[in-house]
Short mmCIF file of C-alpha atoms in Angstrom, two decimals:
data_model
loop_
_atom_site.label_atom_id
_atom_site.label_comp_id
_atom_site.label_asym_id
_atom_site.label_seq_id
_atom_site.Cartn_x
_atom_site.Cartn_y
_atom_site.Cartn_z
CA UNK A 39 -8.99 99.35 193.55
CA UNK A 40 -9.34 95.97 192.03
CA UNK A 41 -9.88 97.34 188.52
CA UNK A 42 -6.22 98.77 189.18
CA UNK A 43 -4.34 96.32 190.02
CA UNK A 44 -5.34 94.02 187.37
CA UNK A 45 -2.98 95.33 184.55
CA UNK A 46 -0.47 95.59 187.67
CA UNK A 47 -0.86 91.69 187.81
CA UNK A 48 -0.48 90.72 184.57
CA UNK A 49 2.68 92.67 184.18
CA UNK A 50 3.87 90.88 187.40
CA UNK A 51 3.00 87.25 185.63
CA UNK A 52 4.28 88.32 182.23
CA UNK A 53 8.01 89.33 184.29
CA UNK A 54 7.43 86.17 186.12
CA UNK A 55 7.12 84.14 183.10
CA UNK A 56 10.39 85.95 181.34
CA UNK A 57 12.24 85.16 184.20
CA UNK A 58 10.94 81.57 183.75
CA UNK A 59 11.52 81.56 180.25
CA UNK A 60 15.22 82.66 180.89
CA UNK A 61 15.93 80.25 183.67
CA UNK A 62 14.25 77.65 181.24
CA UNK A 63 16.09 78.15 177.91
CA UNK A 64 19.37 80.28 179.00
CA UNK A 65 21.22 81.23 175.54
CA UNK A 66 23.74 78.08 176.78
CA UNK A 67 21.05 75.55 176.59
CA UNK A 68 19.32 77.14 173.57
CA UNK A 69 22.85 76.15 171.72
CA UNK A 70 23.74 72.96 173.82
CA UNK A 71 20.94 70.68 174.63
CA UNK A 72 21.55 69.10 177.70
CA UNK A 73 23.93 66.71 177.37
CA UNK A 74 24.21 63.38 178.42
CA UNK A 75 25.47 62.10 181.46
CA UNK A 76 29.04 60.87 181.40
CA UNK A 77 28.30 56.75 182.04
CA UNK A 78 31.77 54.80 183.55
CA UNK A 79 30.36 51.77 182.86
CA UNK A 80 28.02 48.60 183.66
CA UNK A 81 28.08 46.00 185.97
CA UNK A 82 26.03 42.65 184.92
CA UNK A 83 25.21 39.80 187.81
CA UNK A 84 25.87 36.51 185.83
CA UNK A 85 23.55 33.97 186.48
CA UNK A 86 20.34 36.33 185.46
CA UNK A 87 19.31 36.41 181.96
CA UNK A 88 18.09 40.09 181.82
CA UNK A 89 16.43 40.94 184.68
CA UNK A 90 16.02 39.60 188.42
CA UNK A 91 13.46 36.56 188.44
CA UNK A 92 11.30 38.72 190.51
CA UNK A 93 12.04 41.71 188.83
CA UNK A 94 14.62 44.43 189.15
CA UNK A 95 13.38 46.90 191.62
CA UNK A 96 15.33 50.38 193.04
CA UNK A 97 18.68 49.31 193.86
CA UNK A 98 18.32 45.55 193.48
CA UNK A 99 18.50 44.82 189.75
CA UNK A 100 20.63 42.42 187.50
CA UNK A 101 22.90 45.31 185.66
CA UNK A 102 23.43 48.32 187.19
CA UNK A 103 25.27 51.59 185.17
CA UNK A 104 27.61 53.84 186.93
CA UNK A 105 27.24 57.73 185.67
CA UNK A 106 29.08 60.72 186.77
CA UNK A 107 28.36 61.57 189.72
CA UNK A 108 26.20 65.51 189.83
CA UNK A 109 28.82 66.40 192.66
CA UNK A 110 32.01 64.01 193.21
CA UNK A 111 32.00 61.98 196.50
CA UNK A 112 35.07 59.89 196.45
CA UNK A 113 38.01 60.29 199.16
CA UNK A 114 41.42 59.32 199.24
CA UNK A 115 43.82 58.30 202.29
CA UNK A 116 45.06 61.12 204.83
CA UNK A 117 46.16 60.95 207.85
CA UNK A 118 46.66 57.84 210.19
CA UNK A 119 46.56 57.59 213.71
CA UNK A 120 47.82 54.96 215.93
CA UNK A 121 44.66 54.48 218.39
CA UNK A 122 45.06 54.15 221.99
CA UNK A 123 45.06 58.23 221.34
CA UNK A 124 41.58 60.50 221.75
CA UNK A 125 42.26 61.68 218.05
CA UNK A 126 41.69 58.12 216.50
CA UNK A 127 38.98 57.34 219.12
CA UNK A 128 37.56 60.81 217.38
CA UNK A 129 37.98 59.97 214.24
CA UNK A 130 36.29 56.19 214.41
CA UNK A 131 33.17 57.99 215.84
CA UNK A 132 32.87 61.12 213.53
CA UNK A 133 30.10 60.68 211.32
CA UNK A 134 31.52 62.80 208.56
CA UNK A 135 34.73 61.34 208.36
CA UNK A 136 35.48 58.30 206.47
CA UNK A 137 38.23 56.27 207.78
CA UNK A 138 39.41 52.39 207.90
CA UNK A 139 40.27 50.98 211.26
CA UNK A 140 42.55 48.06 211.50
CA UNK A 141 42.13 45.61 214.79
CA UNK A 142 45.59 44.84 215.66
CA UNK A 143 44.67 43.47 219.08
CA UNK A 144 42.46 44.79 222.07
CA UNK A 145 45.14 47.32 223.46
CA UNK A 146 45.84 48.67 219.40
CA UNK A 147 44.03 50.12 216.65
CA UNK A 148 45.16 51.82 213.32
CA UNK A 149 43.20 54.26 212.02
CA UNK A 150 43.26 55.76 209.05
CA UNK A 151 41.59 58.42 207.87
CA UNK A 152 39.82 59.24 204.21
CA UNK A 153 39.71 62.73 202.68
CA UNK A 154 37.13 63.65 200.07
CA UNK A 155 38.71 64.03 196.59
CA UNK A 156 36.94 66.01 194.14
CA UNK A 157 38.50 63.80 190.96
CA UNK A 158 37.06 60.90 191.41
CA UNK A 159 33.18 59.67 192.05
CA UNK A 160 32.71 55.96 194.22
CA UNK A 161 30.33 53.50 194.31
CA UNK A 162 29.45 50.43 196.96
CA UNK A 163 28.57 47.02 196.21
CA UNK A 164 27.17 44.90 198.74
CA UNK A 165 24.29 42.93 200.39
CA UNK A 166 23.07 45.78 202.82
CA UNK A 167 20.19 47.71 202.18
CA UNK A 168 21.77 50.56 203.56
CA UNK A 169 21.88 54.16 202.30
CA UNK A 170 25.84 53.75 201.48
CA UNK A 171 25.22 50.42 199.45
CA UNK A 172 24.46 52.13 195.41
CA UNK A 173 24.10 48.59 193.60
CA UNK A 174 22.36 45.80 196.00
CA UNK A 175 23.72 42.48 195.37
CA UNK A 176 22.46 38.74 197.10
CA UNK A 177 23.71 35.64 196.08
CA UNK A 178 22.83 34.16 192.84
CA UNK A 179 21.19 30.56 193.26
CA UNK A 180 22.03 28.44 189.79
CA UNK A 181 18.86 28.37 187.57
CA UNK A 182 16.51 29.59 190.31
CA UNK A 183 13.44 31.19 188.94
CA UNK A 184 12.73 32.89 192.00
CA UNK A 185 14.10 35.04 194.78
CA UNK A 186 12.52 32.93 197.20
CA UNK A 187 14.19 29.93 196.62
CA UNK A 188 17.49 32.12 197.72
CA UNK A 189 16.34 33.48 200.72
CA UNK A 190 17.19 30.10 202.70
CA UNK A 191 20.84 30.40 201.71
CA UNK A 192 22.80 31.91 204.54
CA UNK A 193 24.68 34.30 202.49
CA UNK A 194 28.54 34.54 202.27
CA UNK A 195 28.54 38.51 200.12
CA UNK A 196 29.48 40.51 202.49
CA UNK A 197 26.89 43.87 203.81
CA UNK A 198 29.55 45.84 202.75
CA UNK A 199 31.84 44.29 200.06
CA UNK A 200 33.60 46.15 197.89
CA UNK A 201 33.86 50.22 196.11
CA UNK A 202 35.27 51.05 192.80
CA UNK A 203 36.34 54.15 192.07
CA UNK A 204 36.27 56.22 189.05
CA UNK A 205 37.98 58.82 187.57
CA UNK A 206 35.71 61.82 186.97
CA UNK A 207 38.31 63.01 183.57
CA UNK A 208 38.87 61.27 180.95
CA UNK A 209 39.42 58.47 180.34
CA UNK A 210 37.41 58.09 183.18
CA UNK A 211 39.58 54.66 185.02
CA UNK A 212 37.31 52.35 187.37
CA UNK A 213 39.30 51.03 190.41
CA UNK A 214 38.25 48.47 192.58
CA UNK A 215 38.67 47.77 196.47
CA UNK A 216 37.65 45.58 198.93
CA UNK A 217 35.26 46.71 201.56
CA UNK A 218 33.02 49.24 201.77
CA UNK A 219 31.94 52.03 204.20
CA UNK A 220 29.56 51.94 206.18
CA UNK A 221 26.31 54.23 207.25
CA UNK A 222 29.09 55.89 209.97
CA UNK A 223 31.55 56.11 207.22
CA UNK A 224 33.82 53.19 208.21
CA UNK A 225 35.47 49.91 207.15
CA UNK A 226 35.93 48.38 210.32
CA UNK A 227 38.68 45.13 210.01
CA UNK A 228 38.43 43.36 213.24
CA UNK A 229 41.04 40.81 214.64
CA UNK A 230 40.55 37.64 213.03
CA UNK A 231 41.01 40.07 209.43
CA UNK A 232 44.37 39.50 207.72
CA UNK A 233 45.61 42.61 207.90
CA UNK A 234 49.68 44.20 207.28
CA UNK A 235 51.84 46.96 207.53
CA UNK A 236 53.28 47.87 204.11
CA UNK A 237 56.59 48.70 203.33
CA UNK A 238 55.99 52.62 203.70
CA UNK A 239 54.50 52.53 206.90
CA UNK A 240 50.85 52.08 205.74
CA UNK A 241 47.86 49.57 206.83
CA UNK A 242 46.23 47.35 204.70
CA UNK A 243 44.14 44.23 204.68
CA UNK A 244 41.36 41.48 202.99
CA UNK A 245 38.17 40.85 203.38
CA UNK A 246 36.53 37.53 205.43
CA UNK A 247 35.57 36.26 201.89
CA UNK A 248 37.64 38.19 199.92
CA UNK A 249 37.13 40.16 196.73
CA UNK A 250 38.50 38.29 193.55
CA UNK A 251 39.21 40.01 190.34
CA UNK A 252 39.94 38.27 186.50
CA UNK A 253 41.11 40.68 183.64
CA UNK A 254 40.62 38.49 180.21
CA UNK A 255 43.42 38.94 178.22
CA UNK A 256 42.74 40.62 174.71
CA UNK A 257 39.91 42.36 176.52
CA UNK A 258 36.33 41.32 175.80
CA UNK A 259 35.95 40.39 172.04
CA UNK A 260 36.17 37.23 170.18
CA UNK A 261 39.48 36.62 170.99
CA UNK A 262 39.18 36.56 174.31
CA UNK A 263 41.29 34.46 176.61
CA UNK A 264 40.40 33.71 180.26
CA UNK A 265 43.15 35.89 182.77
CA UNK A 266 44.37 34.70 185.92
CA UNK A 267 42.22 35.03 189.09
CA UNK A 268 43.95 37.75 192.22
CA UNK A 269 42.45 38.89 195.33
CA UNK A 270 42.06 43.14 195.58
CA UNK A 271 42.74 44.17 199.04
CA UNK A 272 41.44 47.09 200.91
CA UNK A 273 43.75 49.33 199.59
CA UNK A 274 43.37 47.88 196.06
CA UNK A 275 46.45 45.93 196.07
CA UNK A 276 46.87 42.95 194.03
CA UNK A 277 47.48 39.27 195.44
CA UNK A 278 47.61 35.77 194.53
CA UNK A 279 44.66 33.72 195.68
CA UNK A 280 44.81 32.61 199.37
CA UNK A 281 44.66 28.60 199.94
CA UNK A 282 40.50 29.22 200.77
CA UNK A 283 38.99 32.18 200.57
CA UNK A 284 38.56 33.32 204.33
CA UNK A 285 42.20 31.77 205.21
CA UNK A 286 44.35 33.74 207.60
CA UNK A 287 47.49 33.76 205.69
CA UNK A 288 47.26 36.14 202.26
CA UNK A 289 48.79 35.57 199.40
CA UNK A 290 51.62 36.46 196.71
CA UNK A 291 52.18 40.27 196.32
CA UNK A 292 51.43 40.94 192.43
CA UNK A 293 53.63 43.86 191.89
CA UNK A 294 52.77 44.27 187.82
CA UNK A 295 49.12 44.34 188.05
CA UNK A 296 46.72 46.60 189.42
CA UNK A 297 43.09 47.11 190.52
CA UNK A 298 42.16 49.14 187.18
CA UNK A 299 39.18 47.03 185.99
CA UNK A 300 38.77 46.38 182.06
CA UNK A 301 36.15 46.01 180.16
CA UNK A 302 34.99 41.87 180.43
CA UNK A 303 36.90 42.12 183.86
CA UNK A 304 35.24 39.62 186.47
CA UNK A 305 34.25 41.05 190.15
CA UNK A 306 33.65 37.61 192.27
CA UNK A 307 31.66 38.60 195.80
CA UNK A 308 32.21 34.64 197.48
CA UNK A 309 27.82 34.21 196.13
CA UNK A 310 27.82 36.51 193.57
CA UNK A 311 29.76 36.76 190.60
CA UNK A 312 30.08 40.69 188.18
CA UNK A 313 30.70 41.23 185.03
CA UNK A 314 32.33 44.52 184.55
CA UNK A 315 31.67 46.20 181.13
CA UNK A 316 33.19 49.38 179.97
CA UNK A 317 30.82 52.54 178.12
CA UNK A 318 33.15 52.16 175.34
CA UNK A 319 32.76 48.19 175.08
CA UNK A 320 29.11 48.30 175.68
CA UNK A 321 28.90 50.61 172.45
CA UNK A 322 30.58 47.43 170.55
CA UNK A 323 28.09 44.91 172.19
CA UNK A 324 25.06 43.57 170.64
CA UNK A 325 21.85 45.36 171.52
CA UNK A 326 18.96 43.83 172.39
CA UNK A 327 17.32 44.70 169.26
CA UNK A 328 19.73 43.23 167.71
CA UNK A 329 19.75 39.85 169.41
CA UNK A 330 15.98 40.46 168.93
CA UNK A 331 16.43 40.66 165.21
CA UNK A 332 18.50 36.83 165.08
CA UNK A 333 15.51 35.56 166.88
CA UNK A 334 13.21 36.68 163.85
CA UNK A 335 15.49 35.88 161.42
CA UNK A 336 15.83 32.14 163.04
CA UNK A 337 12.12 32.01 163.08
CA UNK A 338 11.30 33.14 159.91
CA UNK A 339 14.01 30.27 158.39
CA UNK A 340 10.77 28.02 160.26
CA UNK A 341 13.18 24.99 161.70
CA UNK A 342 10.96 21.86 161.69
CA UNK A 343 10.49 19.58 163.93
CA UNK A 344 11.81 15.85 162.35
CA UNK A 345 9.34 13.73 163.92
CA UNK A 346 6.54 15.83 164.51
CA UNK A 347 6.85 18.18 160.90
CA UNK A 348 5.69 21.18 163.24
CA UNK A 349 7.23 24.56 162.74
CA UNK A 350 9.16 25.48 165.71
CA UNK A 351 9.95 29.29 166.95
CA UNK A 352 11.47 30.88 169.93
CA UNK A 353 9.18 32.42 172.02
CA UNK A 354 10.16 36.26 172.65
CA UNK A 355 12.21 37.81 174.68
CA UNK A 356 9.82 38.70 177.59
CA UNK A 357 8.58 34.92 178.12
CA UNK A 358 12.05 33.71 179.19
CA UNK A 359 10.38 31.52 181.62
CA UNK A 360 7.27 29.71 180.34
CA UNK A 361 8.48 26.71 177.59
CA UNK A 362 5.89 27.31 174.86
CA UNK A 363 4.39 25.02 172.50
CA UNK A 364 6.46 25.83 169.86
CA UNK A 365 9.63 25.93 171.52
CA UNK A 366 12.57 23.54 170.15
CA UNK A 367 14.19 21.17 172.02
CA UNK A 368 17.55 20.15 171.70
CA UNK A 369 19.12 16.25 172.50
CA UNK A 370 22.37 17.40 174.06
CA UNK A 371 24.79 14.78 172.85
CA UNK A 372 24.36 15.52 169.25
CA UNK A 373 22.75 18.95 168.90
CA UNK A 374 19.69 17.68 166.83
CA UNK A 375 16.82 20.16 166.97
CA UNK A 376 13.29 19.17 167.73
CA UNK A 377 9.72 19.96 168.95
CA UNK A 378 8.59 18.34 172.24
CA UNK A 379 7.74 14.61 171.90
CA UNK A 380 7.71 11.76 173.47
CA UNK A 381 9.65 9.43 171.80
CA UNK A 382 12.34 7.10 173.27
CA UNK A 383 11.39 8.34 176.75
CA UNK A 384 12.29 5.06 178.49
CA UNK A 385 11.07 4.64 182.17
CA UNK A 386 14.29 2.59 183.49
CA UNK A 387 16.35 5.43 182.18
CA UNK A 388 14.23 7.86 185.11
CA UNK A 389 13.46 10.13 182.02
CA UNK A 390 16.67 12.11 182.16
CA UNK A 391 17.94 10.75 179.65
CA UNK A 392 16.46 10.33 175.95
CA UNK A 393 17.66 8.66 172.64
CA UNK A 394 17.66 10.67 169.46
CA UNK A 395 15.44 9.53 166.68
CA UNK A 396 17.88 11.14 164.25
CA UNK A 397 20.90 9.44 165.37
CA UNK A 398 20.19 7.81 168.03
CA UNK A 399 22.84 8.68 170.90
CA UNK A 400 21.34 9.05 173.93
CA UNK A 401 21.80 11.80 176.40
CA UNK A 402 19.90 14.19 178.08
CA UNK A 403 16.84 16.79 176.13
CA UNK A 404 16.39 19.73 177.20
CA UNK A 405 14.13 22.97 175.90
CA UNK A 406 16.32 26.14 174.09
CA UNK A 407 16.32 29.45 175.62
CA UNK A 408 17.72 32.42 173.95
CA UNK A 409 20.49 34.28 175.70
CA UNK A 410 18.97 38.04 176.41
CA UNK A 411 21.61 39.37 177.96
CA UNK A 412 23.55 41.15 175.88
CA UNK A 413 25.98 42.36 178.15
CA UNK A 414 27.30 39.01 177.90
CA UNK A 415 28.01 38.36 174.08
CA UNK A 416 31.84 38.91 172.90
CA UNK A 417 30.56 39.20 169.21
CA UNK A 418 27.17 39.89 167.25
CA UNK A 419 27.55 36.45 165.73
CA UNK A 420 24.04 33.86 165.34
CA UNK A 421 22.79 31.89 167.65
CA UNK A 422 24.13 29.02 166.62
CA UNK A 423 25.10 27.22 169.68
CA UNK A 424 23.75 26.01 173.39
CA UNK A 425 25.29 25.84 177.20
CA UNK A 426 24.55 22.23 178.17
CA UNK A 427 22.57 21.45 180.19
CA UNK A 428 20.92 24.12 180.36
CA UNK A 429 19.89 24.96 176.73
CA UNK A 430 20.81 29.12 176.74
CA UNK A 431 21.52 29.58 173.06
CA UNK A 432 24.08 32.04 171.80
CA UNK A 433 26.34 32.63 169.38
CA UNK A 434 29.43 30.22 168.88
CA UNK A 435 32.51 32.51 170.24
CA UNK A 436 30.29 33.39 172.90
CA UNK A 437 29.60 29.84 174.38
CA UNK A 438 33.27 29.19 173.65
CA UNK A 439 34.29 32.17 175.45
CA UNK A 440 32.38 30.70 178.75
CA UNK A 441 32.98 27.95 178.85
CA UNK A 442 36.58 28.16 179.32
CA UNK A 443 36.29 30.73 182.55
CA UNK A 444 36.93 29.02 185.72
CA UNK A 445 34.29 30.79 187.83
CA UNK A 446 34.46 30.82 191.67
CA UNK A 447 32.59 28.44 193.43
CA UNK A 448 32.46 27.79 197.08
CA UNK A 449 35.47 28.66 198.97
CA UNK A 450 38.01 26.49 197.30
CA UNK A 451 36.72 24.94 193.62
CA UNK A 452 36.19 27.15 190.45
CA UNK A 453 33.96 25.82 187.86
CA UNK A 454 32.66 26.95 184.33
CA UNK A 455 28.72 27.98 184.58
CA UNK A 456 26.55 29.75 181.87
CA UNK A 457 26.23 33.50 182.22
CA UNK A 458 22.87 33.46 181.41
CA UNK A 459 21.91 31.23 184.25
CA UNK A 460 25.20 30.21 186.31
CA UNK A 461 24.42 26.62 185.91
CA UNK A 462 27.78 24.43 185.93
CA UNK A 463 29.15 23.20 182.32
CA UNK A 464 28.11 19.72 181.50
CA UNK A 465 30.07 17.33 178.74
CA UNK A 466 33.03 17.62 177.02
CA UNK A 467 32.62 21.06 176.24
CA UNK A 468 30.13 22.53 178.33
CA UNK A 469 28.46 23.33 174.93
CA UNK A 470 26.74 22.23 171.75
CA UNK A 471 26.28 23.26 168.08
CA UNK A 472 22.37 23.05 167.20
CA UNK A 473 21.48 21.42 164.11
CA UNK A 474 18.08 22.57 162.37
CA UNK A 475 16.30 21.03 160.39
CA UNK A 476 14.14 23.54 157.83
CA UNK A 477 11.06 23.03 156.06
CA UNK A 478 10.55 20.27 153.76
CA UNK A 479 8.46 22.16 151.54
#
């Protein structure tokens, strides 16, 4: 019996593996190897110079890319219900159901409910952990070099801020709005919300902290001019900024602008501020073999130190953290470039600040960093220049570019910070040109 079955086997595997073969390289494939997903675009945390100081992990990381989708899960507005009925009551506690309820007071509820719409894929931003949440954002802490030094902060992001929405066709346009759903599939805007009635009879409202949005004008290249800052409502409305950010009383209606985001457009969180960059602009954007490839090419020019003759060098891209022997220095007042020394460190001065044995202006001295975010560059220009005070070096229409943003800070003041590190601007400026000085052989 045995010896007869054997043949009977192998003829079973050698179906088996034709079957295998077929579901493995179907004439389609064979032609068309797979192709690539369809990315929408990036968002990049400023304040993090190319990865979380702890590490990007799962869904807490310091850019995160949005693909298309394997199935689309975005929804659209349907029906609303005026609650005080059983329907809305239904609707708020169906679990497969998204819907937004709006708080008028305790005797009235508007409910409205979300459809699922097969054009268009969404993700969540927020500070929950929770399964709805794609891209896991906390609040940045300026020039903190690790998480725990932001865990003490109470945080003002919001668990479930904000969802932008994407087109699934061509040219695939990324919406944003504020609020997100939760793990019961609802935005929940309680009394103390401001919340409206629109002309045709719908709801709408903001957030407690509000989601603010900048478009640069000329997009994001080298000609890039800062836009104005609006708040996006829950519907994705445009408005002017409230007088603080969780005031009652919302702002200015912006008819001619919309919640399509651009590439360069800013995504501010009230703790947290995104950088939005497009598939297509990221394809223009320096990569980071490139910026990789200026760091060589500075090094191998072997910029001297004036007072100490030692060759300086930037140390690579994966010690970001550690100052290194060899790392230049820079006196921020006049841009000379040095090794570390200790000359005209005077004590009464508390060792901030430091004259310049070039030129002697005195002003504070700081170590250089190289800027390795890409994501973050508006050209593929040197790195010719530095943020002060913080000493992130990147190329000049880049540190321009920055420095003229006014960037969220707080509930009421804007500020301009590095990208790289979201330290605020120091100086005229809030930058420097460095000056080298090569070898004297």
């Amino acid at each position: 019996n045995n010896e007869k079955s054997v043949p009977q086997l192998l003829i079973r595997d050698l179906k088996f593996e034709k079957s295998l073969a077929k579901l493995m390289f179907s004439p389609d494939q064979e032609n068309h190897p797979s192709k690539a997903p369809v990315k929408y675009g990036e968002l990049i945390v400023l304040g993090y110079n190319g990865s979380l100081p702890n590490g990007d992990r799962g869904r807490r990381k310091s850019r995160f890319a949005l693909f298309k989708r394997p199935k689309p899960n975005g929804v659209k507005p349907s029906t609303v219900h005026i609650a005080c009925t059983p329907q809305a009551a239904k609707a708020i506690s169906n679990k497969d159901q998204h819907s937004i309820s709006y708080t008028l007071s305790r005797a009235q509820t508007v409910v409205v409910e979300y459809t699922h719409d097969s054009n268009t894929d969404m993700f969540q931003i927020g500070r929950s952990t929770e399964s709805p949440i794609d891209f896991v954002v906390t609040d940045t802490v300026p020039g903190s070099q690790s998480n725990s030094d932001t865990q003490s902060v109470q945080s003002t992001i919001s668990r479930f801020a904000c969802r932008i929405i994407c087109e699934r066709n061509p040219p695939f346009t990324a919406r944003i709005y504020a609020a997100g759903f939760d793990s019961s599939k609802n935005i929940f805007l309680g009394e103390k919300a401001a919340k409206w009635k629109t002309s045709d009879g719908q709801m709408d409202g903001l957030t407690t902290n509000g989601v603010l949005v900048m478009h640069p004008r000329n997009g994001f290249t080298e000609d890039s001019k800062p836009g104005v800052w609006r708040e996006i409502s829950v519907c994705g409305n445009v408005f002017s900024l409230r007088e603080t950010r969780s005031a009652q009383q919302r702002g200015k209606m912006v008819e001619n602008e919309t919640n399509q985001l651009q590439d360069g457009s800013l995504i501010d969180l009230c703790g947290a501020t995104l950088l939005w960059r497009t598939a297509e602009g990221l394809s223009r954007t320096p990569t980071v073999k490139h910026l990789e490839a200026l760091r060589q090419e500075i090094n191998a020019a072997r910029p001297q130190c004036p007072v100490g003759f030692n060759t300086l060098a930037f140390p690579s891209m994966k010690r970001k953290d550690v100052v290194d022997e060899k790392q230049p220095w820079v006196y921020l007042n006049c841009g000379h470039v040095h090794g570390y020394h200790n000359w005209g460190n005077k004590e009464e001065r508390d060792g901030k600040d430091r004259e310049c044995p070039m030129c002697r202006s005195v002003g504070p001295y700081v170590p250089l960093w190289l800027g390795c975010e890409a994501g973050f560059y508006v050209d593929a220009g040197p790195p010719t220049h530095a943020f002060s005070p913080c000493g992130h070096v990147c190329s000049e229409k880049t540190t321009a570019y920055w420095s003229q943003i006014p960037l969220p800070h707080g509930t009421h003041t804007f500020h301009a910070a590095c990208p790289f590190c979201a330290h605020q601007l120091a100086g005229e400026q809030g930058y420097i040109r460095l000056i080298f000085q090569g070898p004297l052989d």
